[in-house]
JSON list of C-alpha atoms in Angstrom, two decimals:
[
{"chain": "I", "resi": 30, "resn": "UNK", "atom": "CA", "xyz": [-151.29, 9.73, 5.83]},
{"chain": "I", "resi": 31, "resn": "UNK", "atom": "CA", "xyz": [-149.83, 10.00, 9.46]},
{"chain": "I", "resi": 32, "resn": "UNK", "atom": "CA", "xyz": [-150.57, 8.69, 12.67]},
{"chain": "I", "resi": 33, "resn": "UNK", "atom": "CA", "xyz": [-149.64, 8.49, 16.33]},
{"chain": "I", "resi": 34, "resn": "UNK", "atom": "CA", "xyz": [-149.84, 6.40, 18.86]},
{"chain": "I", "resi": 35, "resn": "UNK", "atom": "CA", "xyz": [-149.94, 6.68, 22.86]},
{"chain": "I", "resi": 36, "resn": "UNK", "atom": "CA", "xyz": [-149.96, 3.14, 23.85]},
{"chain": "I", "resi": 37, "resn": "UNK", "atom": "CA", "xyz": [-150.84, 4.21, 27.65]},
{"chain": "I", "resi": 38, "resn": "UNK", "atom": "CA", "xyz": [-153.00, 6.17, 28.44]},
{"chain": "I", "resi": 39, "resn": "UNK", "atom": "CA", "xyz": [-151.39, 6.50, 32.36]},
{"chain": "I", "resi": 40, "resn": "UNK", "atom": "CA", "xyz": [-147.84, 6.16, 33.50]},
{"chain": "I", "resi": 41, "resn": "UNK", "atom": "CA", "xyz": [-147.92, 6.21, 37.19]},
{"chain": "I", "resi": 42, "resn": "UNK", "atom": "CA", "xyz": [-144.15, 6.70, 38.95]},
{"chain": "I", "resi": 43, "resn": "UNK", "atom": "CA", "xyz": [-142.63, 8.03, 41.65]},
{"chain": "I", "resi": 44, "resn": "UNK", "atom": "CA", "xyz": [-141.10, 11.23, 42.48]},
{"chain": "I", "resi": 45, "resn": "UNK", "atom": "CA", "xyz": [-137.18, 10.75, 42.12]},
{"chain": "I", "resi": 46, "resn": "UNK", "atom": "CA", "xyz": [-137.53, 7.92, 39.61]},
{"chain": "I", "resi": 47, "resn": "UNK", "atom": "CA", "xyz": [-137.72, 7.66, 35.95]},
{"chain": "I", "resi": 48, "resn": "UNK", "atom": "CA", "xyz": [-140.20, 8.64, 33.40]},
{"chain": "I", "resi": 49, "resn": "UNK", "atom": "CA", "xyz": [-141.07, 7.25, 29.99]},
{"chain": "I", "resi": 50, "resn": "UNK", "atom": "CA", "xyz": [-143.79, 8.12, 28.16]},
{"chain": "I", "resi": 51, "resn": "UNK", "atom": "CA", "xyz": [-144.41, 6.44, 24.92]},
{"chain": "I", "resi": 52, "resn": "UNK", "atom": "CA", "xyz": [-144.55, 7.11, 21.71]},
{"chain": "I", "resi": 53, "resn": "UNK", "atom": "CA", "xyz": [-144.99, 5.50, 18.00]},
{"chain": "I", "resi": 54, "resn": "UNK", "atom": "CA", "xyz": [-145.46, 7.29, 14.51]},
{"chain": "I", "resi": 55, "resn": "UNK", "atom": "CA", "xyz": [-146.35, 6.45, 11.00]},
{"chain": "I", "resi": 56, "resn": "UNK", "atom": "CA", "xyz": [-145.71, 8.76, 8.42]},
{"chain": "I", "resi": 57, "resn": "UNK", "atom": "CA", "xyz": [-145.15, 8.53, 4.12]},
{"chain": "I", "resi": 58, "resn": "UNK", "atom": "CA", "xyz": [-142.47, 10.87, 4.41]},
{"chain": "I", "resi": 59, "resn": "UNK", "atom": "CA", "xyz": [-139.89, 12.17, 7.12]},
{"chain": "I", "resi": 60, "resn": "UNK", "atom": "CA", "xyz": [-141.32, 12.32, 10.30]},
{"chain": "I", "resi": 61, "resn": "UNK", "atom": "CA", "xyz": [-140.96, 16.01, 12.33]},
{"chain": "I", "resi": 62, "resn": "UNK", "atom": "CA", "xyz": [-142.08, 15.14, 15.74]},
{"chain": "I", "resi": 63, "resn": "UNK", "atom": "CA", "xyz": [-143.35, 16.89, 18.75]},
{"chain": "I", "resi": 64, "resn": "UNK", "atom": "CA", "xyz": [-144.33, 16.67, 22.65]},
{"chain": "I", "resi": 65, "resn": "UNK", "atom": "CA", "xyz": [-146.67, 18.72, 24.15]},
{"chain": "I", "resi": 66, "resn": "UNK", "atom": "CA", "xyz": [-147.81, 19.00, 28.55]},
{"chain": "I", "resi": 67, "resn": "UNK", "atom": "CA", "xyz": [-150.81, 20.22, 28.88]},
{"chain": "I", "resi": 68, "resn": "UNK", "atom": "CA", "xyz": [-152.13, 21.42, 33.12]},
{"chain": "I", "resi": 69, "resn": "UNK", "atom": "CA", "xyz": [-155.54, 20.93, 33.81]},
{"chain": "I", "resi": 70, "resn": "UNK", "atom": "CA", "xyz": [-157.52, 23.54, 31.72]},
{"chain": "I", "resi": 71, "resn": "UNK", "atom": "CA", "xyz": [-155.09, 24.86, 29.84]},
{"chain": "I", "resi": 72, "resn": "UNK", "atom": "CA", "xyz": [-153.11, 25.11, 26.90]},
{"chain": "I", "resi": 73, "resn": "UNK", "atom": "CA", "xyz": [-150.42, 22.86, 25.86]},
{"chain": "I", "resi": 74, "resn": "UNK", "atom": "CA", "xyz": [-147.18, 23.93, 25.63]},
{"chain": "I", "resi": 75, "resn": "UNK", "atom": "CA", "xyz": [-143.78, 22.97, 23.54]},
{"chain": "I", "resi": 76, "resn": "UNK", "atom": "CA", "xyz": [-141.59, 20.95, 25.33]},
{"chain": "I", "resi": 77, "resn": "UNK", "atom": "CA", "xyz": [-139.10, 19.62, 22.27]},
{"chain": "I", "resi": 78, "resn": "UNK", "atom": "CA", "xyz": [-139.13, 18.33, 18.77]},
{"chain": "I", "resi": 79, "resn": "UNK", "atom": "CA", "xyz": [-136.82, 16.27, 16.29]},
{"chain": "I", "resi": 80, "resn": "UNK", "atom": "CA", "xyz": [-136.48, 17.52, 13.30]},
{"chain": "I", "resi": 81, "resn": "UNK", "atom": "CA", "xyz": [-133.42, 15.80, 11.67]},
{"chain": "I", "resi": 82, "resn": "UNK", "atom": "CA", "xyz": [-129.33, 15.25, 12.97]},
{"chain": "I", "resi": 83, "resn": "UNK", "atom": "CA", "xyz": [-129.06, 13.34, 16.60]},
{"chain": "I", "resi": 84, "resn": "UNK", "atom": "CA", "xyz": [-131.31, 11.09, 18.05]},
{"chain": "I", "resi": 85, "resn": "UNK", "atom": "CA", "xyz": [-131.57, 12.47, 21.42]},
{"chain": "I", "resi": 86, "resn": "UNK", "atom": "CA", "xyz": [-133.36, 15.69, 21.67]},
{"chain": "I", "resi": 87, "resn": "UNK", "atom": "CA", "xyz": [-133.02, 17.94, 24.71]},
{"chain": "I", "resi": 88, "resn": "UNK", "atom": "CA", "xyz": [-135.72, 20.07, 25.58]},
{"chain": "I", "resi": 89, "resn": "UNK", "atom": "CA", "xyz": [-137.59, 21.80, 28.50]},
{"chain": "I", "resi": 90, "resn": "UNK", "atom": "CA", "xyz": [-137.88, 21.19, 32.34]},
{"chain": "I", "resi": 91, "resn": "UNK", "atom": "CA", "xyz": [-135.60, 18.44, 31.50]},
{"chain": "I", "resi": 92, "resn": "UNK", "atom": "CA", "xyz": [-137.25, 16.36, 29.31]},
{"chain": "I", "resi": 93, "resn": "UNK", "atom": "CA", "xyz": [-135.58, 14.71, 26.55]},
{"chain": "I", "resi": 94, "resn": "UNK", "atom": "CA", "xyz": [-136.73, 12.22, 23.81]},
{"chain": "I", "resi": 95, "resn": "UNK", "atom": "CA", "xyz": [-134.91, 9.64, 21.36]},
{"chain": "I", "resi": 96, "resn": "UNK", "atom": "CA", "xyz": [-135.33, 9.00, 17.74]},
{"chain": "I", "resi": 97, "resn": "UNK", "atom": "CA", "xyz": [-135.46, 5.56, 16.86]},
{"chain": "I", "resi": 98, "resn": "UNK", "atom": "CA", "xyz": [-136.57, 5.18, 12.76]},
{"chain": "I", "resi": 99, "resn": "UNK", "atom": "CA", "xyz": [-136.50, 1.53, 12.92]},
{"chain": "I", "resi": 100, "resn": "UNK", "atom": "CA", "xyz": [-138.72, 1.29, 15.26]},
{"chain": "I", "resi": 101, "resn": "UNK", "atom": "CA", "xyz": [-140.68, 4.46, 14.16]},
{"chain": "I", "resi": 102, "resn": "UNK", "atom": "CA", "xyz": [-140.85, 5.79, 17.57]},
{"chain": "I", "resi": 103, "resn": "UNK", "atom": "CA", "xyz": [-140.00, 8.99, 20.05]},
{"chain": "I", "resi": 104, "resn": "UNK", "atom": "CA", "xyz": [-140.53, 8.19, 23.62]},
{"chain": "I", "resi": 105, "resn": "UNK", "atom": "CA", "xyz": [-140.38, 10.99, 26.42]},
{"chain": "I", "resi": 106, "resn": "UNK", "atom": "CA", "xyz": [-137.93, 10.70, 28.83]},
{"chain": "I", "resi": 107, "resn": "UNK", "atom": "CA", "xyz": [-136.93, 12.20, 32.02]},
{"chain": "I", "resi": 108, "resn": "UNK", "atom": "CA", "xyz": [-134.07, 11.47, 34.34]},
{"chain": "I", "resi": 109, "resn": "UNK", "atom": "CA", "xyz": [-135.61, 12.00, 37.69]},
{"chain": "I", "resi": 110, "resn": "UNK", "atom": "CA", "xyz": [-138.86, 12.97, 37.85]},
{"chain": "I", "resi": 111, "resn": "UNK", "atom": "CA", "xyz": [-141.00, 15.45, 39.88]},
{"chain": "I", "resi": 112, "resn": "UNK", "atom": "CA", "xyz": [-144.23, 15.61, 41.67]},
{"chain": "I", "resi": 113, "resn": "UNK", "atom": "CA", "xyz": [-145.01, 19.15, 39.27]},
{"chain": "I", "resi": 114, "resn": "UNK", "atom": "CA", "xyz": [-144.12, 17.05, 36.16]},
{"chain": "I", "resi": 115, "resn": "UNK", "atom": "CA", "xyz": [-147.93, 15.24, 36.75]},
{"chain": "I", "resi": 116, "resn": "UNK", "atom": "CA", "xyz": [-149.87, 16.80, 33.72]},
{"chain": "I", "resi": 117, "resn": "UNK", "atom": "CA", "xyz": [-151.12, 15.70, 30.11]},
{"chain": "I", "resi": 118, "resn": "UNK", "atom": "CA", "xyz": [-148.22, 14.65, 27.53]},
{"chain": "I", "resi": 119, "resn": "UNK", "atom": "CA", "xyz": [-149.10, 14.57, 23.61]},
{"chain": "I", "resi": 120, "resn": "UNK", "atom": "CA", "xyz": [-146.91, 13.27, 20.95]},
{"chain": "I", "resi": 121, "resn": "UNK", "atom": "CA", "xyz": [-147.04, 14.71, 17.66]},
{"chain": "I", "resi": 122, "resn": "UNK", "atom": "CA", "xyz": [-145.98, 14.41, 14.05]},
{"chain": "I", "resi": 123, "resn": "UNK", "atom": "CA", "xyz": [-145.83, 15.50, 10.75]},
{"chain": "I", "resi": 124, "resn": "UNK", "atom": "CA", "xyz": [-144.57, 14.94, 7.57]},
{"chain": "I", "resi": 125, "resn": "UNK", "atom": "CA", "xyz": [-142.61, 16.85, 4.65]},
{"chain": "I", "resi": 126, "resn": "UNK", "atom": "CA", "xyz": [-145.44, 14.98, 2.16]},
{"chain": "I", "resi": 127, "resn": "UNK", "atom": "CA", "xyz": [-146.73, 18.09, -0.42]},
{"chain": "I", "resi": 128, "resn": "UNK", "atom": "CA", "xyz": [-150.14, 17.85, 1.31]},
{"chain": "I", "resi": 129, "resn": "UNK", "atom": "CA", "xyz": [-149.31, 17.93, 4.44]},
{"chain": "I", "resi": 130, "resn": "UNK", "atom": "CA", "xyz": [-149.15, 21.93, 5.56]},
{"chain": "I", "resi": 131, "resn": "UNK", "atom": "CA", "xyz": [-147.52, 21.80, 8.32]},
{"chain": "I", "resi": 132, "resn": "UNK", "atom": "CA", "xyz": [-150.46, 20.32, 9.88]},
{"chain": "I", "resi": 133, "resn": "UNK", "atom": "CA", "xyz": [-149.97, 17.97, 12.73]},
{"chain": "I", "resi": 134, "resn": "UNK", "atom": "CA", "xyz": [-151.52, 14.70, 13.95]},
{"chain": "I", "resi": 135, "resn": "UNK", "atom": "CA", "xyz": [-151.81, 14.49, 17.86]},
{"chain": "I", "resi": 136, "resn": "UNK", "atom": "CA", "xyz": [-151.72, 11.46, 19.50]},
{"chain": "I", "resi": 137, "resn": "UNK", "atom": "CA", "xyz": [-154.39, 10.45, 22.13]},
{"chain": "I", "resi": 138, "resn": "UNK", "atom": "CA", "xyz": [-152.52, 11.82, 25.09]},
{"chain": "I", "resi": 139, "resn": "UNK", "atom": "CA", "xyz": [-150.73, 10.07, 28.08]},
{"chain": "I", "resi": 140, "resn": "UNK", "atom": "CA", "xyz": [-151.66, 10.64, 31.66]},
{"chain": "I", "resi": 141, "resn": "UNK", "atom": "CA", "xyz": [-148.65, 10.65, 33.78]},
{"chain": "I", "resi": 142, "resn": "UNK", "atom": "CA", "xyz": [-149.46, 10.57, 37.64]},
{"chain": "I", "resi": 143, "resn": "UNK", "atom": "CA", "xyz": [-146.04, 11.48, 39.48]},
{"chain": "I", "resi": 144, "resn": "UNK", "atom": "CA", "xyz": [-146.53, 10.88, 43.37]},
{"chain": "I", "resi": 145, "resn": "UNK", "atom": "CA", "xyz": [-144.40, 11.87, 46.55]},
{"chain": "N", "resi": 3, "resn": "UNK", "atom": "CA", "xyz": [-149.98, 30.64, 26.80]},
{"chain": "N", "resi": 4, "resn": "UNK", "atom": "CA", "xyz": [-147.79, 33.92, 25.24]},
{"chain": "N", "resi": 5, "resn": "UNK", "atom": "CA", "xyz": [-148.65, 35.44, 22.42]},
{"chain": "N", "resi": 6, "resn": "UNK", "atom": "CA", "xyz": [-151.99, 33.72, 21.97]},
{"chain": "N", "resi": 7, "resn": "UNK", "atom": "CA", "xyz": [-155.13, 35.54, 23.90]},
{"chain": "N", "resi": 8, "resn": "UNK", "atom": "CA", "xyz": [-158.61, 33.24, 23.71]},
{"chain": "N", "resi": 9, "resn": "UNK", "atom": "CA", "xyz": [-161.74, 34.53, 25.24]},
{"chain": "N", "resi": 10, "resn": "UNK", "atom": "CA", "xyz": [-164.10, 33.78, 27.43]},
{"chain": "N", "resi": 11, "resn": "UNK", "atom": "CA", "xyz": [-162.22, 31.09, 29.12]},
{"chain": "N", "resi": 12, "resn": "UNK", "atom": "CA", "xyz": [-165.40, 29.22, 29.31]},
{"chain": "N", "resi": 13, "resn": "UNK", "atom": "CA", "xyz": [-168.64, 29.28, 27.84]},
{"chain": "N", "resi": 14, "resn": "UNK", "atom": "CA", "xyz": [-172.22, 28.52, 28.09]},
{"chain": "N", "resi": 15, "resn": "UNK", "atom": "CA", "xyz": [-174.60, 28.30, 25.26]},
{"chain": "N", "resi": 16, "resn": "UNK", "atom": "CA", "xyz": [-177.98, 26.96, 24.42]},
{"chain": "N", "resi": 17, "resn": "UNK", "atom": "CA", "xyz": [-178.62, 24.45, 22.23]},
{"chain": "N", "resi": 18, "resn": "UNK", "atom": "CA", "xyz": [-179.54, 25.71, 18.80]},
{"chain": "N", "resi": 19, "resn": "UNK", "atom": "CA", "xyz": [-177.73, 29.13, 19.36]},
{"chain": "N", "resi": 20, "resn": "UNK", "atom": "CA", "xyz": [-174.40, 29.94, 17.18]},
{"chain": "N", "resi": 21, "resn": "UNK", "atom": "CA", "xyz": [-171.42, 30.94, 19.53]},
{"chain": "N", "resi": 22, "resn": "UNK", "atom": "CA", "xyz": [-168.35, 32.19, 17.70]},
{"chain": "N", "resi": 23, "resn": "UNK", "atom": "CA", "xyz": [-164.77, 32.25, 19.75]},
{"chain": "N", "resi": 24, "resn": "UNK", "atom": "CA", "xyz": [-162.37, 33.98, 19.83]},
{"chain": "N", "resi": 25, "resn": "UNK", "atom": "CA", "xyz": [-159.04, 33.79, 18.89]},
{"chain": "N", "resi": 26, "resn": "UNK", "atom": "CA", "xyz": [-155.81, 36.78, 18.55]},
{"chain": "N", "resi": 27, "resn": "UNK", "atom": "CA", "xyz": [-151.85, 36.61, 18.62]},
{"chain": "N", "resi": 28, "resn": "UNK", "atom": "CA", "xyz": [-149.17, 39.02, 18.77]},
{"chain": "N", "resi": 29, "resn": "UNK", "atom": "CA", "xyz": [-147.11, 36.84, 17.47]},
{"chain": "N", "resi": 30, "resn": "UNK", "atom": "CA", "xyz": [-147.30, 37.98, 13.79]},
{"chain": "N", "resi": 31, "resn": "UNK", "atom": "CA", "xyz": [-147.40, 34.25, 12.74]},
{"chain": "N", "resi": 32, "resn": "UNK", "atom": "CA", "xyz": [-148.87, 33.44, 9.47]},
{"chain": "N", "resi": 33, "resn": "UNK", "atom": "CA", "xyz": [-150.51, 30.16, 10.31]},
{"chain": "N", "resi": 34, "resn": "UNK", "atom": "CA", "xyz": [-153.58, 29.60, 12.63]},
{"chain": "N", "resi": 35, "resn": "UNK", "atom": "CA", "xyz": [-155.08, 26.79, 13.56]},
{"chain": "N", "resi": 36, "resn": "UNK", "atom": "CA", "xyz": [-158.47, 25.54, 15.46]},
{"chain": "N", "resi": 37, "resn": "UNK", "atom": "CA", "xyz": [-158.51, 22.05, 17.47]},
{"chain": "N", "resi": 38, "resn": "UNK", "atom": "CA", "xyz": [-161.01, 20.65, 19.52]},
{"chain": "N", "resi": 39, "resn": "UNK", "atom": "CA", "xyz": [-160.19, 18.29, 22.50]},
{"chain": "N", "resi": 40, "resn": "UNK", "atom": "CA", "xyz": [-162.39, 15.54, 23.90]},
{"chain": "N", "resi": 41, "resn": "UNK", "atom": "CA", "xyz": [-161.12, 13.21, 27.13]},
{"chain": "N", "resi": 42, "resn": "UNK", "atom": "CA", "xyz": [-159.09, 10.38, 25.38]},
{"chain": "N", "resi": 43, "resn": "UNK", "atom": "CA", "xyz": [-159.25, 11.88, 22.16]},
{"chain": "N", "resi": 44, "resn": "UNK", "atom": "CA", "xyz": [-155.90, 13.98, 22.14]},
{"chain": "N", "resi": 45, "resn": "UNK", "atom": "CA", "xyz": [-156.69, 17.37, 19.39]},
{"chain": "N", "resi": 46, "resn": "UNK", "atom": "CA", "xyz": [-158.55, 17.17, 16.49]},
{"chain": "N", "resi": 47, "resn": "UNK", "atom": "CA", "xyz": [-158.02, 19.80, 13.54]},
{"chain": "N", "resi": 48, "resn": "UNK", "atom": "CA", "xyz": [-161.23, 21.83, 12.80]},
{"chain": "N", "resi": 49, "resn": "UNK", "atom": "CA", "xyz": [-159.98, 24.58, 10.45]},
{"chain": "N", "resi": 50, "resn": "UNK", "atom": "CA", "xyz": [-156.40, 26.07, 9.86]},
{"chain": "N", "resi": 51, "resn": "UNK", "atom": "CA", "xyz": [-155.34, 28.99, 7.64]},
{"chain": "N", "resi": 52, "resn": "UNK", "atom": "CA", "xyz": [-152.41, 30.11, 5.89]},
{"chain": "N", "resi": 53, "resn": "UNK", "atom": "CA", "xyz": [-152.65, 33.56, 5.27]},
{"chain": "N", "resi": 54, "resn": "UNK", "atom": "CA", "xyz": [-154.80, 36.10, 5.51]},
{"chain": "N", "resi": 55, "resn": "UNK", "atom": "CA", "xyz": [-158.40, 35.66, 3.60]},
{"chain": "N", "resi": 56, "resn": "UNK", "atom": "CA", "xyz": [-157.56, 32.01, 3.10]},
{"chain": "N", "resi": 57, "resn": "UNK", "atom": "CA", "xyz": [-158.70, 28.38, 5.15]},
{"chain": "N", "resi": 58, "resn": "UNK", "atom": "CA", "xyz": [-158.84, 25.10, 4.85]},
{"chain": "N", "resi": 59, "resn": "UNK", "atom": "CA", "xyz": [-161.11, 22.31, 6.36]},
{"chain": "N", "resi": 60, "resn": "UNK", "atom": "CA", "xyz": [-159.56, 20.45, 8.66]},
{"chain": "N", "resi": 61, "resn": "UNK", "atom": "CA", "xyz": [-160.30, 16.66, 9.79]},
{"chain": "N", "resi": 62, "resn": "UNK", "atom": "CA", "xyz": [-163.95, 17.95, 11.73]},
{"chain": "N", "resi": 63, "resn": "UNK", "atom": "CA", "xyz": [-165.02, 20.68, 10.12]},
{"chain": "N", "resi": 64, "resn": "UNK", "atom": "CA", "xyz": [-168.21, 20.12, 9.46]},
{"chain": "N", "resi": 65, "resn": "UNK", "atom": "CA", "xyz": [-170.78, 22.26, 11.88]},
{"chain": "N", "resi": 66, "resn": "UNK", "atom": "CA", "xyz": [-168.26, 25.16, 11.98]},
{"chain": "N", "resi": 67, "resn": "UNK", "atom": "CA", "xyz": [-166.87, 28.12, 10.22]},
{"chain": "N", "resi": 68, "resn": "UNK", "atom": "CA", "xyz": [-163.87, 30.46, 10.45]},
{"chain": "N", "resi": 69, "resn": "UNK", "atom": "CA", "xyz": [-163.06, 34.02, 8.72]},
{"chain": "N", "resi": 70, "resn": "UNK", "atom": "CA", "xyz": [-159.64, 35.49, 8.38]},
{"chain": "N", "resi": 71, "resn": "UNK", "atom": "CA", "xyz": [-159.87, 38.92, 8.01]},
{"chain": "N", "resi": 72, "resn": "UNK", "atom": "CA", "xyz": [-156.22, 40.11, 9.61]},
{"chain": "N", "resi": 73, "resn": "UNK", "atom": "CA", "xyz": [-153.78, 38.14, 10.38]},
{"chain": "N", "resi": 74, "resn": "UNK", "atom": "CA", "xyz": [-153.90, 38.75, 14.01]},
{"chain": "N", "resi": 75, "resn": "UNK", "atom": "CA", "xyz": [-157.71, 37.07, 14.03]},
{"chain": "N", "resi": 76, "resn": "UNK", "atom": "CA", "xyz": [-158.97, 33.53, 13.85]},
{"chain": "N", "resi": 77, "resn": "UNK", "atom": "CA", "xyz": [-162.24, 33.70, 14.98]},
{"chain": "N", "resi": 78, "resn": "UNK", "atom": "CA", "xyz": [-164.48, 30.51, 15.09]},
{"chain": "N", "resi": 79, "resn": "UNK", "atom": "CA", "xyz": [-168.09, 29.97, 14.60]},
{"chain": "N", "resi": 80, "resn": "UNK", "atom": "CA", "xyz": [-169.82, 26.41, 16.18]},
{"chain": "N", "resi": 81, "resn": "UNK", "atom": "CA", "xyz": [-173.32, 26.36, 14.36]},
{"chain": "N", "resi": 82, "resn": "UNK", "atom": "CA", "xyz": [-176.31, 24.46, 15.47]},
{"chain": "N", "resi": 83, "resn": "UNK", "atom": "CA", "xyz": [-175.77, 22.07, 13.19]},
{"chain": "N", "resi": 84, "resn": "UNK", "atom": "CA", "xyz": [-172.40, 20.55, 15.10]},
{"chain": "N", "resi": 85, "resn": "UNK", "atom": "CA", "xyz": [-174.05, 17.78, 16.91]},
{"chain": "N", "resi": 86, "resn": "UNK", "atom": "CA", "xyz": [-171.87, 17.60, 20.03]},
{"chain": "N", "resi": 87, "resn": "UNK", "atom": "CA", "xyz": [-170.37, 20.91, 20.34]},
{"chain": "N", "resi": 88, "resn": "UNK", "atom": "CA", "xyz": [-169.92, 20.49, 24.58]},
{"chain": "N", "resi": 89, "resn": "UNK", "atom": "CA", "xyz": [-165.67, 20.34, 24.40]},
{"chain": "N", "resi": 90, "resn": "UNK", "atom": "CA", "xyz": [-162.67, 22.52, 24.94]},
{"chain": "N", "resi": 91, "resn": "UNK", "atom": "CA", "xyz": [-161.20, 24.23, 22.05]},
{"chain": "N", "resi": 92, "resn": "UNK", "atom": "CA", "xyz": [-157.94, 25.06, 21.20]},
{"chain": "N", "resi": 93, "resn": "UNK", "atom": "CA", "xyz": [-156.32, 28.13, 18.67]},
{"chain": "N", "resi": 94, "resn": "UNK", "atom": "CA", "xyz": [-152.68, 27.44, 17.82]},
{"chain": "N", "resi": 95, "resn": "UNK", "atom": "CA", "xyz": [-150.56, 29.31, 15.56]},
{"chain": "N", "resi": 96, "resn": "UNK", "atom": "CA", "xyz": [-146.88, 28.46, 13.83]},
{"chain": "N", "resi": 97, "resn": "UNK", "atom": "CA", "xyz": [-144.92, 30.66, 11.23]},
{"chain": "N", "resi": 98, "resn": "UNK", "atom": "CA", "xyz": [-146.01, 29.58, 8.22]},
{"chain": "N", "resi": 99, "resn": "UNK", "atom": "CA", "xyz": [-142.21, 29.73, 6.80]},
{"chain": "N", "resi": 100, "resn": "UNK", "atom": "CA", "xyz": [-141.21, 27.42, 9.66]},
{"chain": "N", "resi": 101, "resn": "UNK", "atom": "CA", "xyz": [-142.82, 23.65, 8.54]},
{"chain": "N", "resi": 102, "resn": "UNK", "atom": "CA", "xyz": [-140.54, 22.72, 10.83]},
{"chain": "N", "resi": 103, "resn": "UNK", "atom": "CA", "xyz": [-141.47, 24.76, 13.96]},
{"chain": "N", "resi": 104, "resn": "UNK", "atom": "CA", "xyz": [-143.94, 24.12, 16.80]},
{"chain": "N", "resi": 105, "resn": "UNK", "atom": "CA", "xyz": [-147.25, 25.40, 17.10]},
{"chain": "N", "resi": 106, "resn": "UNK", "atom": "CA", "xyz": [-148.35, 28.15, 20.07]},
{"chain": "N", "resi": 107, "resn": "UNK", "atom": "CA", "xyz": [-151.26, 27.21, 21.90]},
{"chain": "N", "resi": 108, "resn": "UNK", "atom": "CA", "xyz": [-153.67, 29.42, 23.14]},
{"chain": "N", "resi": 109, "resn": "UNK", "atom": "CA", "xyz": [-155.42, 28.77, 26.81]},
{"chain": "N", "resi": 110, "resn": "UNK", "atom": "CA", "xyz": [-158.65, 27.61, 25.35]},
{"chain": "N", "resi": 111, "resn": "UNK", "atom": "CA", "xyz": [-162.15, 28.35, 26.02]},
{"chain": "N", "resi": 112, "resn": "UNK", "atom": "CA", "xyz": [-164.35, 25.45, 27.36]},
{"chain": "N", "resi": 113, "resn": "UNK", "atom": "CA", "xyz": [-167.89, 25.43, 25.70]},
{"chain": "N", "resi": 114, "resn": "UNK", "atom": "CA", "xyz": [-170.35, 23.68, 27.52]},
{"chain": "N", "resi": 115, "resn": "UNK", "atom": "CA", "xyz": [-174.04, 23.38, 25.43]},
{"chain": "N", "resi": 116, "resn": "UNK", "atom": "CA", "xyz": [-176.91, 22.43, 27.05]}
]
């Protein structure tokens, strides 16, 4: 079985500072995991993934996340962030178990409030 | 949003009435996927298929159906008998080949039953 877990379900910071958003898995196998952003009413979109090899992941808008198994977690982090980074983030996983299929378990979703 | 066309963006039904959605890609993936989204629940897995003429129940699938006649088409089906059908629903697809790829999400179409 796997499982995620957004411990907040807000992150409120300000423009220029920044931004975690975080993230905890359990899985039976290797975890593969995933953020999402999601805008108001619409789809969410791919910003990285880990996979296997380092533990810092570069991805889109300049996000990034790190790996950490011992602590079986993936938090999202950005440098600096900006006003037009205020949407929806999801953390996802899956595992290479037999049964899985490439299915995914979402997490509950983090709010994250970015103001001027 | 590429690749992944859902229609009507939002959608009124009574209750009692079936309402299927719709779901098509261009993406010539081999996996598709249905999800429904509540406020505070992140996405829950209805149905997902592999291939073509093929599906699989997901975590909530009880109260809906799916066909998969071409690949391009995931079309989904809430039946009177899903009890709380009011939510926004999401198609996703991945290449079935790449376990270890993302998943493309459509826009989503926002049923509202009353």
């Amino acid at each position: 079985a796997q499982s995620v877990a957004q411990p907040e379900d807000q992150v409120n910071v300000a423009e220029g500072n920044p931004l975690t958003v975080k993230c905890t898995y359990s899985v039976s196998g290797n975890p593969y995991l995933f953020w999402y952003v999601q805008y108001p009413n619409r789809g969410l979109q791919f910003l990285l993934k880990y996979i296997t090899g380092d533990n810092l992941v570069k991805g889109s808008y300049g996000f990034e996340a790190e790996f950490n198994k011992s602590q079986t977690s993936f938090h999202l982090k950005k440098p600096s962030a900006l006003v037009s980074d205020s949407a929806l983030y999801f953390c996802a996983v899956r595992d290479d178990g037999t049964d899985s299929w490439g299915k995914l378990q979402f997490g509950a979703g983090t709010q994250v409030v970015v103001t001027p | 949003d590429g690749g992944i066309t859902q229609s009507p963006k939002y959608l009124f039904r009574k209750e009692g009435q079936n309402v299927t959605l719709s779901c098509e890609q261009n993406l010539n993936h081999d996996a598709m996927y249905w999800y429904r989204q509540d406020p505070g629940q992140g996405l829950r897995l209805i149905y997902y298929s592999q291939i073509v003429n093929d599906f699989q129940k997901g975590d909530i699938a009880e109260g809906y159906s799916v066909s998969r006649e071409k690949k391009e088409s995931f079309p989904l089906t809430v039946t009177s008998a899903q009890k709380n059908p009011t939510a926004f629903y999401l198609c996703a697809n991945a290449l079935l080949t790449g376990l270890l790829g993302e998943q493309y999400f459509g826009p989503g179409t926002r049923l509202t039953v009353t």
